[in-house]
PDB file of C-alpha atoms in Angstrom:
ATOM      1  CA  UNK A   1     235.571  73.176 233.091  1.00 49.00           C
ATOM      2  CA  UNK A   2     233.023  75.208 235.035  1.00 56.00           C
ATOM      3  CA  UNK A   3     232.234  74.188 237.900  1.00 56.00           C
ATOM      4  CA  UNK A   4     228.363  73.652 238.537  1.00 55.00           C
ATOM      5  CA  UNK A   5     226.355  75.347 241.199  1.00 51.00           C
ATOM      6  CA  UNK A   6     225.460  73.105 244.045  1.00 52.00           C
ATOM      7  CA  UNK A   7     221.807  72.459 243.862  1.00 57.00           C
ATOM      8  CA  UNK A   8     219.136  74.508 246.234  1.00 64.00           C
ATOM      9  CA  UNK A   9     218.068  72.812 249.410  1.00 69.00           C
ATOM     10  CA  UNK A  10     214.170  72.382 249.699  1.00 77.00           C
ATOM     11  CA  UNK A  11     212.601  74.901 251.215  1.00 87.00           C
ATOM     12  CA  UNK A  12     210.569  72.738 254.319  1.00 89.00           C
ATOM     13  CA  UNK A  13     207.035  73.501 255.210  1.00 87.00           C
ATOM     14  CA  UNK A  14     206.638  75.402 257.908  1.00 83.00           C
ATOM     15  CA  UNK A  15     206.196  73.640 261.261  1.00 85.00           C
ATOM     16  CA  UNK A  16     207.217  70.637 260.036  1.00 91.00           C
ATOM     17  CA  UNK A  17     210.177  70.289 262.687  1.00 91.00           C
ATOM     18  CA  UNK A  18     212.568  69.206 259.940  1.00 93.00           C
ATOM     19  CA  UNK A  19     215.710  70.178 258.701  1.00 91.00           C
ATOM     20  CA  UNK A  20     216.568  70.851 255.035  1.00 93.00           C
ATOM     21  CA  UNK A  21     218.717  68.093 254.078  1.00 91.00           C
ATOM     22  CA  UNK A  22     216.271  65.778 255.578  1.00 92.00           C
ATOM     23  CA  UNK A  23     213.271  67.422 254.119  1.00 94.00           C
ATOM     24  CA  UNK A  24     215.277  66.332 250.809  1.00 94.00           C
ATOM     25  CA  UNK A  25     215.452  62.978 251.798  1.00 94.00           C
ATOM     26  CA  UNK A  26     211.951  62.665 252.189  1.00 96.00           C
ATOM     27  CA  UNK A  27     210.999  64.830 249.425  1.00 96.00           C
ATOM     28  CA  UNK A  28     210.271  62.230 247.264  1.00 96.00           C
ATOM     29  CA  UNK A  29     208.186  60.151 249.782  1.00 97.00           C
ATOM     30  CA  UNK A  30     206.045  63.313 249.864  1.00 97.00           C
ATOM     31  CA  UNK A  31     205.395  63.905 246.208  1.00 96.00           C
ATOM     32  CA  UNK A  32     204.214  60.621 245.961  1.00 97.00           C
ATOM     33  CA  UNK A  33     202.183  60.278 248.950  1.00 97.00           C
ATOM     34  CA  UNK A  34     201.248  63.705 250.362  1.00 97.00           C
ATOM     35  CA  UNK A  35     200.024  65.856 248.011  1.00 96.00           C
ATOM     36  CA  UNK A  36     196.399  65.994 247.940  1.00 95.00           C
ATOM     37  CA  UNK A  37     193.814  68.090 245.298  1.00 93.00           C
ATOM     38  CA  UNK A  38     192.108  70.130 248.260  1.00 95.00           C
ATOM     39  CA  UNK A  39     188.847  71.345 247.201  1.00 94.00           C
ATOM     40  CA  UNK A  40     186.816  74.407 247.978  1.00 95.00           C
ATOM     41  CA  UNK A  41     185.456  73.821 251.905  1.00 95.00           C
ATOM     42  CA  UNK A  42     188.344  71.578 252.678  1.00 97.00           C
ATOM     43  CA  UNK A  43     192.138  71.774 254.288  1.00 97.00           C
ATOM     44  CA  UNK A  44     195.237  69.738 254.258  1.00 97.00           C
ATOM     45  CA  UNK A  45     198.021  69.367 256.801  1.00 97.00           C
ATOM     46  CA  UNK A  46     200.943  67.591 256.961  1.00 97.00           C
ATOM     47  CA  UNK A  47     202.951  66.467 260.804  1.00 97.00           C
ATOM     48  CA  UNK A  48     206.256  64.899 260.960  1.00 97.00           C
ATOM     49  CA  UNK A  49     207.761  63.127 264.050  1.00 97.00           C
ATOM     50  CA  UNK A  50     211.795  61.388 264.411  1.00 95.00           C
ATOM     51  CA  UNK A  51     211.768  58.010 266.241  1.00 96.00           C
ATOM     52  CA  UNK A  52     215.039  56.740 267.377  1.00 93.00           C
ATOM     53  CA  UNK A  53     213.546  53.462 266.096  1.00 94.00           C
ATOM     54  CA  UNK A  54     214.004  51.310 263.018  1.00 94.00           C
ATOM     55  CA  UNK A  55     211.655  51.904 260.069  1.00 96.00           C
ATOM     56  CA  UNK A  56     211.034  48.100 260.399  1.00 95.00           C
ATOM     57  CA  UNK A  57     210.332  48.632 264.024  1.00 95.00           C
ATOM     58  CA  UNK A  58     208.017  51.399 263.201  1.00 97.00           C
ATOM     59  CA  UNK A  59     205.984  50.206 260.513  1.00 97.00           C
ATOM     60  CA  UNK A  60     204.770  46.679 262.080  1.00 96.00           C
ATOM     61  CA  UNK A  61     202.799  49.497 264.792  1.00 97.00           C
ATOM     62  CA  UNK A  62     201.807  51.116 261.841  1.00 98.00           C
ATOM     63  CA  UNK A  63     200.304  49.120 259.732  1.00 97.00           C
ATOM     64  CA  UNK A  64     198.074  47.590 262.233  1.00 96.00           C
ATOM     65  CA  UNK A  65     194.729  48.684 260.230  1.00 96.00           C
ATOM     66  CA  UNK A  66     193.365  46.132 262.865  1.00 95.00           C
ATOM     67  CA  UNK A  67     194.513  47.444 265.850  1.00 95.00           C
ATOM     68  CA  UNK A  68     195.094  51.265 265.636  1.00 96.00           C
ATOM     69  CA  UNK A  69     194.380  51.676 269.406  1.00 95.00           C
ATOM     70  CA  UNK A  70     197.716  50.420 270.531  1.00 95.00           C
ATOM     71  CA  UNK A  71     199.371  53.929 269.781  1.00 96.00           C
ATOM     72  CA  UNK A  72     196.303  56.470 269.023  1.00 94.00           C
ATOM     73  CA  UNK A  73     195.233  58.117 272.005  1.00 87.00           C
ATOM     74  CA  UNK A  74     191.033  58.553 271.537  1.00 89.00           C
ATOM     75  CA  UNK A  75     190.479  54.868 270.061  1.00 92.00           C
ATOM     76  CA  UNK A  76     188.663  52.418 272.727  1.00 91.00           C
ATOM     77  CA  UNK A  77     187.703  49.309 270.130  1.00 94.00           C
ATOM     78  CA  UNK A  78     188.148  48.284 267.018  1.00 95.00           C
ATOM     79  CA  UNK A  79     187.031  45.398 264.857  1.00 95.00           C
ATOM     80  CA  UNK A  80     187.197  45.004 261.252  1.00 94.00           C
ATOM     81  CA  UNK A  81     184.236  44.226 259.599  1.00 91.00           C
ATOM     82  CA  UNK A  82     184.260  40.225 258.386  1.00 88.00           C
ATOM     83  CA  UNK A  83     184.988  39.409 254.579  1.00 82.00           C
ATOM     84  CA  UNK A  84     184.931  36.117 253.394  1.00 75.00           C
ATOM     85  CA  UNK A  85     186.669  37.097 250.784  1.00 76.00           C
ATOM     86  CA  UNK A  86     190.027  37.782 252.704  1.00 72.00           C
ATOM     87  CA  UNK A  87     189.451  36.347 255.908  1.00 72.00           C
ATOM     88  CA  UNK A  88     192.355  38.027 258.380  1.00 76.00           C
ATOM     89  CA  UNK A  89     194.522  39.507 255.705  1.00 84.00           C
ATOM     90  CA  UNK A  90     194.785  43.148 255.639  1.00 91.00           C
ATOM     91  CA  UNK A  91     194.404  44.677 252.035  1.00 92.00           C
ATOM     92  CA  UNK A  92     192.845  48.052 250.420  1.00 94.00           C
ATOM     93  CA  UNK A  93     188.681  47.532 250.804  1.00 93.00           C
ATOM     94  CA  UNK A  94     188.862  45.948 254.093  1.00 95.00           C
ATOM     95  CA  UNK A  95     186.324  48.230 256.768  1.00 96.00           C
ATOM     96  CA  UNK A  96     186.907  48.740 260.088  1.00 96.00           C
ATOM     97  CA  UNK A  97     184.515  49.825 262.770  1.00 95.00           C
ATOM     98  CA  UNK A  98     186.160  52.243 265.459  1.00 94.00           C
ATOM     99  CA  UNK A  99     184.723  53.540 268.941  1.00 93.00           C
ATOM    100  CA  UNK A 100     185.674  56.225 269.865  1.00 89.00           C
ATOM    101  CA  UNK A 101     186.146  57.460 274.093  1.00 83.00           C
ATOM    102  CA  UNK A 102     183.632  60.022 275.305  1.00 68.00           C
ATOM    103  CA  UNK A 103     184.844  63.503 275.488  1.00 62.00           C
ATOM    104  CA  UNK A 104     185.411  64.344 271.801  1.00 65.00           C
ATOM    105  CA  UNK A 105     183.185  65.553 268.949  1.00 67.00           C
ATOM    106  CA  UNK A 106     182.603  62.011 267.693  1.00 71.00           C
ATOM    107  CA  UNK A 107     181.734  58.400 268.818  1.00 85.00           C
ATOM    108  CA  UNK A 108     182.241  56.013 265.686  1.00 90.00           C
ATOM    109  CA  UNK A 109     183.886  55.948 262.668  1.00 92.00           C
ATOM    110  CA  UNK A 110     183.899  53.281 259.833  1.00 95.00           C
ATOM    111  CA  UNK A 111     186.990  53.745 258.019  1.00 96.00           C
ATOM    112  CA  UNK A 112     188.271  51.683 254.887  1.00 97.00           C
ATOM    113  CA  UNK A 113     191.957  50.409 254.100  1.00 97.00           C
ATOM    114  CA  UNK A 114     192.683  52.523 251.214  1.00 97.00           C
ATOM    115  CA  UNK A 115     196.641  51.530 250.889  1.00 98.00           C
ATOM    116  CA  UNK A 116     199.190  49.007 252.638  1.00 97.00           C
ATOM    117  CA  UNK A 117     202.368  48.638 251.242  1.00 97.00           C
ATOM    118  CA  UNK A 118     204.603  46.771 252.887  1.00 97.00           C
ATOM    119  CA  UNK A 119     207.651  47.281 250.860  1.00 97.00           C
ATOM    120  CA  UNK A 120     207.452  51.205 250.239  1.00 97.00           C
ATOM    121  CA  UNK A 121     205.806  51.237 254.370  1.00 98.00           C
ATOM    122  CA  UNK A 122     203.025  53.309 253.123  1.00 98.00           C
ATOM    123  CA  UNK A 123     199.538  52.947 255.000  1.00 98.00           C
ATOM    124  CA  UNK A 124     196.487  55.112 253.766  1.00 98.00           C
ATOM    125  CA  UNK A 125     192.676  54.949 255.010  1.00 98.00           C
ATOM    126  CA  UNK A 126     189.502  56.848 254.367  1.00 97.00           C
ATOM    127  CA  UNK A 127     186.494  57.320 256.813  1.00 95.00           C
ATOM    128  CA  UNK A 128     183.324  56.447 254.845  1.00 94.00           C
ATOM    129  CA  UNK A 129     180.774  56.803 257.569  1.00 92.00           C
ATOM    130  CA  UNK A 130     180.002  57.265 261.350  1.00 89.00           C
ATOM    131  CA  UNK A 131     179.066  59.323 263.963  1.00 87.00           C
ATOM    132  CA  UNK A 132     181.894  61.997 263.446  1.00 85.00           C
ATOM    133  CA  UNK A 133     182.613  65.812 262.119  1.00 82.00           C
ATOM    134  CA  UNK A 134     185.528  64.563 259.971  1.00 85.00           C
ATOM    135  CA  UNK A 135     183.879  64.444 256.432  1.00 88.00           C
ATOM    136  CA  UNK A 136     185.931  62.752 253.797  1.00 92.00           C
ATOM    137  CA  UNK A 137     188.703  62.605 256.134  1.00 95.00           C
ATOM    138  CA  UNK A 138     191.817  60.578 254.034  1.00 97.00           C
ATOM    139  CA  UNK A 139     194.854  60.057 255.341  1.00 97.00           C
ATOM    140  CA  UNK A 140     198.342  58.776 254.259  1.00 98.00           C
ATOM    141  CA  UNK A 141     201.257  57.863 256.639  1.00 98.00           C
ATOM    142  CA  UNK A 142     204.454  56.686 255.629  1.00 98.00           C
ATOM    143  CA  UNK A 143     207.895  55.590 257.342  1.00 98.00           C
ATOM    144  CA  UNK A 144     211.125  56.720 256.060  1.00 97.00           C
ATOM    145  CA  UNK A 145     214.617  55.856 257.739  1.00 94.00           C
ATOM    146  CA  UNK A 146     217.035  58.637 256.776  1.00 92.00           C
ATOM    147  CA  UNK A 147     220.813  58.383 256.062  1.00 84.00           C
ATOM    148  CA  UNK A 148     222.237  58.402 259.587  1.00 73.00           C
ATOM    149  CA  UNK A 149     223.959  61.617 260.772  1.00 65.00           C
ATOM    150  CA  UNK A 150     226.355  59.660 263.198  1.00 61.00           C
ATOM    151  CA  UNK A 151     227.224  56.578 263.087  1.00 60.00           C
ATOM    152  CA  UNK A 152     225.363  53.747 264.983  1.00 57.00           C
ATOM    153  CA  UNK A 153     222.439  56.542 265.071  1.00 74.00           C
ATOM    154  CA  UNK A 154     218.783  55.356 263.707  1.00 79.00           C
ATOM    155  CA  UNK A 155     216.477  57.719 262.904  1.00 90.00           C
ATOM    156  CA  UNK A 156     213.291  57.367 261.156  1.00 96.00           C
ATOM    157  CA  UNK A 157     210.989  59.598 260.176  1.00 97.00           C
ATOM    158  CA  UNK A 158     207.333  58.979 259.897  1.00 98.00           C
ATOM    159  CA  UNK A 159     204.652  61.251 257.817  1.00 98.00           C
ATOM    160  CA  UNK A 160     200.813  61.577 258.396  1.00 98.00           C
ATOM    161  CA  UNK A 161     198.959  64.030 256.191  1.00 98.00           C
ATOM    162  CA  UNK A 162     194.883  64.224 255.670  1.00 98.00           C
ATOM    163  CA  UNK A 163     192.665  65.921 253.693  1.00 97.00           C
ATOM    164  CA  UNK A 164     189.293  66.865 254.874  1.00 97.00           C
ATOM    165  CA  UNK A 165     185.923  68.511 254.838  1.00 96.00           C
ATOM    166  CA  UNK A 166     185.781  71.772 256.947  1.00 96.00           C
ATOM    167  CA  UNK A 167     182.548  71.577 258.906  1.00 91.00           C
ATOM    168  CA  UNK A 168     179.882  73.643 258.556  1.00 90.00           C
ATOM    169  CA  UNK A 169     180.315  76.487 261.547  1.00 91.00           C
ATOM    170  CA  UNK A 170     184.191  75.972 261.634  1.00 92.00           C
ATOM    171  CA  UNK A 171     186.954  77.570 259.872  1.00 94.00           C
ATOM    172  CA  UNK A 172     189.643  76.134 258.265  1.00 95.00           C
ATOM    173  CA  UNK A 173     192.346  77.029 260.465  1.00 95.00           C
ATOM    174  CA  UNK A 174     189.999  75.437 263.647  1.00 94.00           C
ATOM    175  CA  UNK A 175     189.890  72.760 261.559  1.00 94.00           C
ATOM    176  CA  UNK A 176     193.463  72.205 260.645  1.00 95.00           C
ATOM    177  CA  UNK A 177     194.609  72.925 264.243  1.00 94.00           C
ATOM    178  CA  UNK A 178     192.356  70.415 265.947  1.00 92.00           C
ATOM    179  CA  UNK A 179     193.147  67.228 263.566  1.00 93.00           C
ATOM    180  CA  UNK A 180     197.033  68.011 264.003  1.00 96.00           C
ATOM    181  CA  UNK A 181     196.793  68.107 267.418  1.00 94.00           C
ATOM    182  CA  UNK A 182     195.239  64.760 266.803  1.00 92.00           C
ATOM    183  CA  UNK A 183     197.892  63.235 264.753  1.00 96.00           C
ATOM    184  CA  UNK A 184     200.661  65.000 266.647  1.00 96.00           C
ATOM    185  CA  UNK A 185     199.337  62.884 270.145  1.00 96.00           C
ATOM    186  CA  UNK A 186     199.250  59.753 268.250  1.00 96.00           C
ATOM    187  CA  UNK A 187     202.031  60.137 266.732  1.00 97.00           C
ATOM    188  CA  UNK A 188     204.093  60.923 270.185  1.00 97.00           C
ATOM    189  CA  UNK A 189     202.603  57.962 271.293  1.00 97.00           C
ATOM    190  CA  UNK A 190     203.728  55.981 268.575  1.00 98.00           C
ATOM    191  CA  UNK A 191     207.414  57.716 269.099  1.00 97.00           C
ATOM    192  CA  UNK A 192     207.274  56.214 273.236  1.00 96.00           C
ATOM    193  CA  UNK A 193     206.277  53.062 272.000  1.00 96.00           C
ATOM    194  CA  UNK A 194     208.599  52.333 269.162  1.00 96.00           C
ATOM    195  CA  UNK A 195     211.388  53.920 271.149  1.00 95.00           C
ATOM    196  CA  UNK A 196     210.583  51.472 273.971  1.00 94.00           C
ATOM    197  CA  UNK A 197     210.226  48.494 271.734  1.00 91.00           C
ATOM    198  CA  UNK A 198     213.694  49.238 270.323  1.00 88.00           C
ATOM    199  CA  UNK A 199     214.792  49.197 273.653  1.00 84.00           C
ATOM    200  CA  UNK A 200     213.821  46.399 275.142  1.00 80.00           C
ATOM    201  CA  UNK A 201     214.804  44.374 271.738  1.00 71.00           C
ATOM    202  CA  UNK A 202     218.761  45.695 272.203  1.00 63.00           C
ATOM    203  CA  UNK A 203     219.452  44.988 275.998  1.00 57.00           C
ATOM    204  CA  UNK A 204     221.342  42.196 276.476  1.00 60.00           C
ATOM    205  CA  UNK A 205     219.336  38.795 277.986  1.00 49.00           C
ATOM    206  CA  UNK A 206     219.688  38.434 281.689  1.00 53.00           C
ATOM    207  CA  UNK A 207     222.091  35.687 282.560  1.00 53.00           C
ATOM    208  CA  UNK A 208     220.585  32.652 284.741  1.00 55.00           C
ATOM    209  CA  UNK A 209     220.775  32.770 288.396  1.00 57.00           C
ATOM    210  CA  UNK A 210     223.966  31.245 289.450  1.00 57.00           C
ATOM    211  CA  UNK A 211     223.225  27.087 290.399  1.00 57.00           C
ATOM    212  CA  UNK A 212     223.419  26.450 293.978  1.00 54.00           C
TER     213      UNK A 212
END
């Protein structure tokens, strides 16, 4: 019996920061999630970052639609927009109204719950109005925990791509290069934060003081 070829590794974007067997792990996640129709005046981008964190661990930061401040850098408030439908629970169609801090091109943004899935950890919004250059700005993140390399090792990956309006007086690669620098903060931040979470979860409880 012949033997069969092995099968071709993906070939990874470039600058994604990932090798190719792990880029074939997550291939899947990507077809699903990050692969966008971009139209004629927009771009698309998609940023990758490893957290020695688990996935579990990664998503609950994640899929805080309520409170995206706590690991993205240029957020100062957020409050999401009553419903009396839904009350506190999170689900696609909620709104959320987001100030932004002085200094950047922008100063609110109202931004809609587009996906939550806590199963698949898949998290998706859209922003829908504001005081912003980001037109039709949709985004997808995901978290991933890859087949560990050694043993006892976590790693998860988590993916954030967007598609979105190039504004007028910009080019595409301006565009592209500002909103993944963006992303690529927030999503160092999130990195510190699950990292340190993880952390402080696995050290051992300090024993009592010693009775006198």
């Amino acid at each position: 019996m012949e033997q069969q070829p092995a099968a071709a590794e993906p070939e990874v974007p470039a600058g994604l920061g990932l090798t190719a067997a792990e880029y074939a792990q997550l291939q899947p996640t990507v077809e699903e999630y990050h692969r966008y129709a971009v139209g004629p005046g927009q771009c698309s981008s998609l940023v990758a970052q490893r957290i020695e964190a688990p996935a579990a661990a990664v998503w609950a930061i994640v899929r805080r639609f309520d409170c995206p401040q706590v690991y993205k850098h240029f957020i100062r408030s957020c409050a999401l927009r009553p419903d009396p439908d839904t009350g506190d629970e999170l689900r696609p169609g909620r709104l959320r109204e987001v100030s932004v801090i002085s200094g950047l091109p922008a100063s609110t943004s109202t931004e809609r719950l587009d996906l939550l899935d806590d199963a698949r950890r898949a998290f998706g919004f859209t922003i829908t109005g504001g005081e912003h250059r980001l037109a039709n700005y949709r985004s997808v993140t995901t978290v991933s925990e890859l087949a560990p390399v050694a043993p006892a090792k976590i790693c998860t990956v988590v993916l954030e791509s967007y598609v979105v309006d190039v504004p007028e007086g910009n080019s595409e690669e301006d565009t592209r290069l500002f909103a993944d620098t963006v992303v690529r903060l927030n999503l160092q931040k999130l990195k510190s934060l699950a990292e340190a979470n993880a952390t402080s979860a696995s050290a051992p409880a300090t024993p009592p003081p010693p009775a006198e």
